[in-house]
Amino acid sequence: MAKKSAADDPLAPVTVAVGQEELLLDRAVQEVVRAAKAADADTDVRELGPEQLQPGTLAELTSPSLFAERKVVVVRNSQDLGADTVKDVKAYLAAPAEEITLVLIHAGGAKGKGLLDAARKAGAREVACPKMTKPADRLAFVRQEFRATGRSATPEACQALVDAIGSDLRELASAVSQLVADVEGTIDEAVVGRYYTGRAEASSFTVADRAVEGRTAEALEALRWSLATGVAPVLITSALAQGVRAIGKLSSARGGRPADLARELGMPPWKIDRVRQQMRGWTPDGVAVALRAVAEADAGVKGGGDDPEYALEKAVVTIARAARSRGR
């Protein structure tokens, strides 16, 4: 889990998020953006990479405004900034502008260490987001995810979830959200076993993700593993439905900011970013076709057809084709 410095004010003039765990880095940014928007709903959020932050760009973004607007400037992969731009950032660190929060995303390590050292020396708020390579760290992450929702999960359930899902924090966070949404009361090992039997790649969520990304062969492989290891077909249709509906919801709300969309659509902010990546090949007609395919598969696995496995395969293929409908 991300560790924060003692000066834990998301609206500190400068925040540095250090590490390579993408989910934690994204959450560090989202925390700052949420705090800024709570202070001023019209906060302007700018995200730039090294190729966009050229010498002089930071000065333009942080120059005083006639309207004194609050602004969040996020610099991703700051370890890759050019030497002249690093000089600009260091100069800014010495005298940060009011009503502006600068967020530097840094991978850590030797590359770009001078900039990171300068930020620390300037008193920047720091959020550590190290890659979680140890099972114990991932277990602690799952426990914290359940606590954050206000729900109770047994230690055995948390361990079973880590064993089933593996090392991907986004998958773990998604699994916790799914269990919390679908299961009442304390979540125990038996519940996790029903949802996530077998290896991580065989989970119903993986089937859905590969399908909505248009990756037909991988989706079918994951589907066959899921069925072979005992995942209930109804759980797979549920995951497919959620994946397609998320695409449809975000397509109709395109253009909003992640934090605003998260509140509007009832999704975690990190999922907004993920669905945005998945929806690139989709069209409204494609969403409609995919939803019909899910409905037919749902009927097929609930007794309306003779072969539930065939119904699921047909749905997966149809959804994957719909995901590539743009431009055909």
XYZ file of C-alpha atoms in Angstrom:
328
model
C 0.000 0.000 0.000
C 1.157 3.529 -0.667
C 2.995 5.107 2.253
C 2.751 8.857 2.741
C 5.042 11.351 4.363
C 4.161 12.993 7.657
C 3.174 16.180 5.814
C 0.116 14.417 4.442
C -1.823 17.266 2.868
C -3.020 16.418 -0.655
C -3.097 20.151 -1.372
C 0.576 20.616 -0.519
C 2.256 22.755 -3.192
C 4.232 19.757 -4.473
C 3.571 16.032 -4.224
C 5.972 13.380 -5.479
C 4.628 9.879 -6.047
C 7.583 7.511 -6.162
C 7.553 3.943 -7.414
C 6.400 1.672 -10.204
C 3.078 0.300 -8.945
C 0.710 1.834 -11.483
C -2.476 1.478 -9.455
C -0.932 3.196 -6.436
C 0.537 5.952 -8.597
C -2.859 6.567 -10.172
C -4.515 6.654 -6.763
C -1.940 9.157 -5.510
C -2.858 11.459 -8.390
C -6.578 10.913 -7.853
C -6.272 11.792 -4.164
C -4.739 15.157 -5.032
C -7.322 15.844 -7.726
C -10.217 14.958 -5.392
C -8.889 17.287 -2.707
C -8.409 20.107 -5.198
C -11.903 19.719 -6.607
C -13.350 19.607 -3.108
C -11.723 22.987 -2.522
C -12.711 24.307 -5.953
C -15.019 22.364 -8.241
C -13.642 24.254 -11.253
C -10.073 23.110 -10.677
C -8.180 22.706 -13.948
C -6.253 19.418 -14.178
C -3.393 19.072 -16.638
C -1.452 15.832 -17.177
C 1.768 15.867 -19.174
C 4.541 13.469 -20.062
C 8.205 14.286 -20.725
C 7.520 14.798 -24.422
C 4.907 17.467 -23.623
C 6.743 19.271 -20.830
C 9.320 21.214 -22.799
C 11.490 24.074 -21.473
C 9.186 26.970 -20.619
C 6.000 24.856 -20.514
C 5.864 24.648 -16.723
C 6.234 28.421 -16.412
C 3.282 28.882 -18.778
C 1.117 26.414 -16.859
C 1.898 27.946 -13.477
C 1.804 31.620 -14.412
C -0.697 33.768 -12.459
C -4.247 33.784 -13.786
C -6.612 36.739 -13.904
C -9.252 34.472 -12.412
C -6.963 32.988 -9.726
C -8.109 29.494 -10.675
C -6.919 26.439 -8.809
C -4.874 24.078 -10.942
C -3.331 20.616 -10.623
C -0.364 19.912 -12.899
C 0.618 16.238 -13.107
C 3.969 15.319 -14.645
C 4.238 11.602 -15.407
C 7.562 9.784 -15.835
C 9.376 12.803 -14.484
C 12.595 10.765 -14.325
C 12.672 11.046 -18.135
C 12.541 14.838 -18.330
C 15.221 16.585 -20.350
C 17.997 18.512 -18.614
C 16.623 21.965 -19.469
C 13.138 21.034 -18.285
C 14.573 19.635 -15.049
C 16.145 23.048 -14.460
C 12.712 24.649 -14.889
C 11.132 22.226 -12.403
C 13.892 22.747 -9.837
C 13.479 26.507 -10.125
C 9.728 26.107 -9.606
C 10.279 23.937 -6.516
C 12.109 26.839 -4.882
C 9.081 29.117 -5.260
C 5.850 27.213 -6.027
C 2.839 29.232 -7.132
C -0.259 29.708 -5.001
C -3.435 27.820 -5.896
C -1.361 25.329 -7.922
C -0.489 21.780 -6.929
C 2.339 20.102 -8.808
C 2.401 16.294 -8.829
C 5.596 14.618 -9.992
C 5.355 10.914 -10.826
C 8.813 9.373 -10.506
C 9.839 5.740 -10.935
C 12.541 5.976 -8.287
C 15.992 4.587 -8.855
C 19.062 6.312 -10.224
C 17.544 7.859 -13.341
C 16.397 11.405 -12.674
C 17.483 11.151 -9.042
C 18.611 14.769 -8.993
C 15.060 15.980 -9.537
C 13.703 13.662 -6.865
C 16.356 14.816 -4.384
C 15.519 18.447 -5.157
C 11.824 17.842 -4.527
C 12.552 16.163 -1.213
C 14.918 18.966 -0.189
C 12.198 21.494 -1.017
C 9.854 19.732 1.424
C 7.552 18.083 -1.094
C 4.883 15.729 0.193
C 5.910 12.201 -0.770
C 3.762 9.150 -1.500
C 5.687 5.885 -1.827
C 4.191 3.504 -4.396
C 6.681 0.625 -4.625
C 6.057 -2.404 -6.776
C 4.463 -5.111 -4.654
C 6.593 -8.171 -5.271
C 5.969 -10.010 -1.997
C 2.797 -12.056 -1.364
C 2.599 -10.550 2.143
C 2.381 -7.044 0.653
C -0.414 -8.071 -1.692
C -2.236 -9.729 1.185
C -1.998 -6.510 3.205
C -3.297 -4.615 0.168
C -6.377 -6.861 -0.099
C -7.124 -6.487 3.612
C -6.919 -2.712 3.278
C -9.209 -2.762 0.233
C -11.889 -4.576 2.228
C -11.431 -2.235 5.196
C -11.789 0.788 2.913
C -15.231 -0.452 1.840
C -16.321 -0.978 5.431
C -16.783 -4.699 4.797
C -15.417 -7.672 6.681
C -13.409 -10.484 5.088
C -11.785 -13.356 6.936
C -7.984 -13.765 6.784
C -8.532 -17.028 4.902
C -10.689 -15.233 2.322
C -8.024 -12.574 1.756
C -5.353 -15.207 1.293
C -7.541 -17.219 -1.077
C -8.151 -14.127 -3.186
C -4.415 -13.400 -3.479
C -3.767 -17.038 -4.366
C -6.453 -16.986 -7.059
C -5.843 -13.592 -8.650
C -2.079 -13.272 -8.432
C 0.093 -10.153 -8.518
C -1.996 -7.644 -10.517
C -3.233 -5.023 -8.052
C -5.914 -3.775 -10.418
C -7.313 -7.290 -10.679
C -7.188 -7.650 -6.904
C -8.941 -4.321 -6.378
C -11.556 -5.257 -8.980
C -12.137 -8.612 -7.307
C -12.668 -6.968 -3.920
C -15.144 -4.515 -5.461
C -16.987 -7.378 -7.147
C -17.253 -9.443 -3.969
C -18.416 -6.447 -1.941
C -21.077 -5.666 -4.537
C -22.337 -9.234 -4.882
C -22.046 -10.758 -1.414
C -23.790 -9.755 1.796
C -22.245 -10.195 5.206
C -18.737 -11.392 5.972
C -16.785 -12.633 2.976
C -15.183 -15.980 3.739
C -12.984 -18.483 1.953
C -15.953 -20.428 0.596
C -17.293 -17.325 -1.154
C -13.921 -16.590 -2.743
C -13.676 -20.217 -3.812
C -17.022 -20.034 -5.613
C -16.001 -16.918 -7.505
C -12.343 -17.570 -8.162
C -11.651 -21.279 -8.518
C -8.440 -22.051 -10.365
C -5.628 -19.869 -11.597
C -5.916 -16.095 -11.871
C -6.001 -16.099 -15.658
C -9.165 -18.188 -15.505
C -11.259 -15.675 -13.580
C -14.524 -14.469 -15.019
C -13.170 -10.910 -14.986
C -10.254 -11.897 -17.194
C -12.636 -13.478 -19.700
C -14.624 -10.247 -19.791
C -11.567 -7.997 -20.039
C -10.079 -9.917 -22.955
C -13.443 -9.990 -24.734
C -14.162 -6.251 -24.479
C -10.578 -5.563 -25.609
C -11.272 -7.523 -28.810
C -8.718 -10.233 -28.004
C -10.780 -13.193 -29.179
C -8.232 -16.005 -28.849
C -7.143 -14.961 -25.357
C -10.754 -14.512 -24.245
C -11.680 -18.006 -25.445
C -8.619 -19.504 -23.768
C -9.517 -17.817 -20.479
C -13.120 -18.972 -20.864
C -12.096 -22.595 -21.351
C -9.798 -22.473 -18.345
C -12.563 -20.947 -16.265
C -15.050 -23.639 -17.177
C -12.473 -26.400 -16.767
C -11.606 -25.240 -13.251
C -15.183 -24.947 -12.087
C -16.098 -21.272 -12.409
C -19.880 -21.050 -12.606
C -21.102 -19.976 -16.078
C -23.498 -17.476 -14.496
C -20.508 -15.637 -12.985
C -18.948 -15.351 -16.425
C -22.092 -13.887 -17.981
C -22.275 -11.459 -15.069
C -18.691 -10.328 -15.685
C -19.340 -9.995 -19.421
C -22.421 -7.891 -18.732
C -20.503 -5.604 -16.380
C -17.682 -5.176 -18.889
C -19.987 -4.251 -21.769
C -22.169 -1.972 -19.632
C -19.081 -0.124 -18.400
C -18.092 0.503 -22.025
C -21.613 1.778 -22.794
C -21.782 4.035 -19.748
C -18.414 5.624 -20.353
C -19.049 6.013 -24.093
C -22.127 8.120 -23.385
C -20.224 10.217 -20.837
C -17.047 10.692 -22.862
C -15.019 13.822 -22.236
C -15.498 14.152 -18.490
C -12.745 14.116 -15.914
C -12.057 10.749 -14.227
C -12.988 11.912 -10.729
C -16.283 13.417 -11.925
C -17.104 10.375 -14.041
C -16.350 8.057 -11.145
C -18.982 9.809 -9.034
C -21.475 9.986 -11.886
C -21.130 6.382 -13.048
C -20.490 4.730 -9.699
C -17.097 3.318 -10.701
C -13.763 3.570 -8.900
C -11.591 6.242 -10.578
C -8.954 3.692 -11.608
C -11.624 1.732 -13.470
C -12.534 4.835 -15.498
C -8.983 4.905 -16.877
C -9.035 1.193 -17.588
C -12.385 1.248 -19.391
C -11.234 4.233 -21.446
C -8.400 2.095 -22.764
C -10.757 -0.787 -23.495
C -13.367 1.278 -25.343
C -11.159 2.487 -28.195
C -12.628 0.208 -30.850
C -16.260 0.410 -29.743
C -19.243 2.074 -31.398
C -22.801 2.514 -30.030
C -24.003 -0.193 -32.437
C -21.251 -2.476 -31.199
C -22.368 -1.990 -27.593
C -25.951 -2.838 -28.557
C -24.833 -6.020 -30.341
C -22.694 -7.051 -27.364
C -25.510 -6.481 -24.863
C -27.819 -8.688 -26.929
C -25.128 -11.369 -26.997
C -24.793 -11.229 -23.217
C -28.570 -11.488 -22.775
C -28.687 -14.540 -25.037
C -25.791 -16.167 -23.207
C -27.413 -15.455 -19.845
C -30.581 -17.177 -20.993
C -28.531 -20.062 -22.357
C -26.647 -20.733 -19.118
C -29.800 -20.452 -17.021
C -31.642 -23.255 -18.766
C -32.767 -21.613 -21.981
C -30.286 -23.577 -24.123
C -28.866 -27.075 -24.430
C -25.174 -26.133 -24.230
C -24.124 -23.393 -21.773
C -20.487 -23.608 -22.884
C -21.410 -22.973 -26.515
C -23.613 -20.047 -25.441
C -20.669 -18.491 -23.618
C -18.245 -19.075 -26.494
C -20.678 -17.480 -28.925
C -21.089 -14.461 -26.649
C -17.339 -14.023 -26.191
C -16.708 -14.132 -29.942
C -19.546 -11.670 -30.630
C -18.331 -9.239 -27.968
C -14.740 -9.394 -29.188
C -15.882 -8.657 -32.740
C -18.020 -5.769 -31.508
C -14.960 -4.365 -29.745
C -13.287 -4.008 -33.134
C -16.319 -2.538 -34.891
C -14.963 1.004 -35.266
C -13.485 1.593 -38.672
C -14.833 -1.580 -40.274
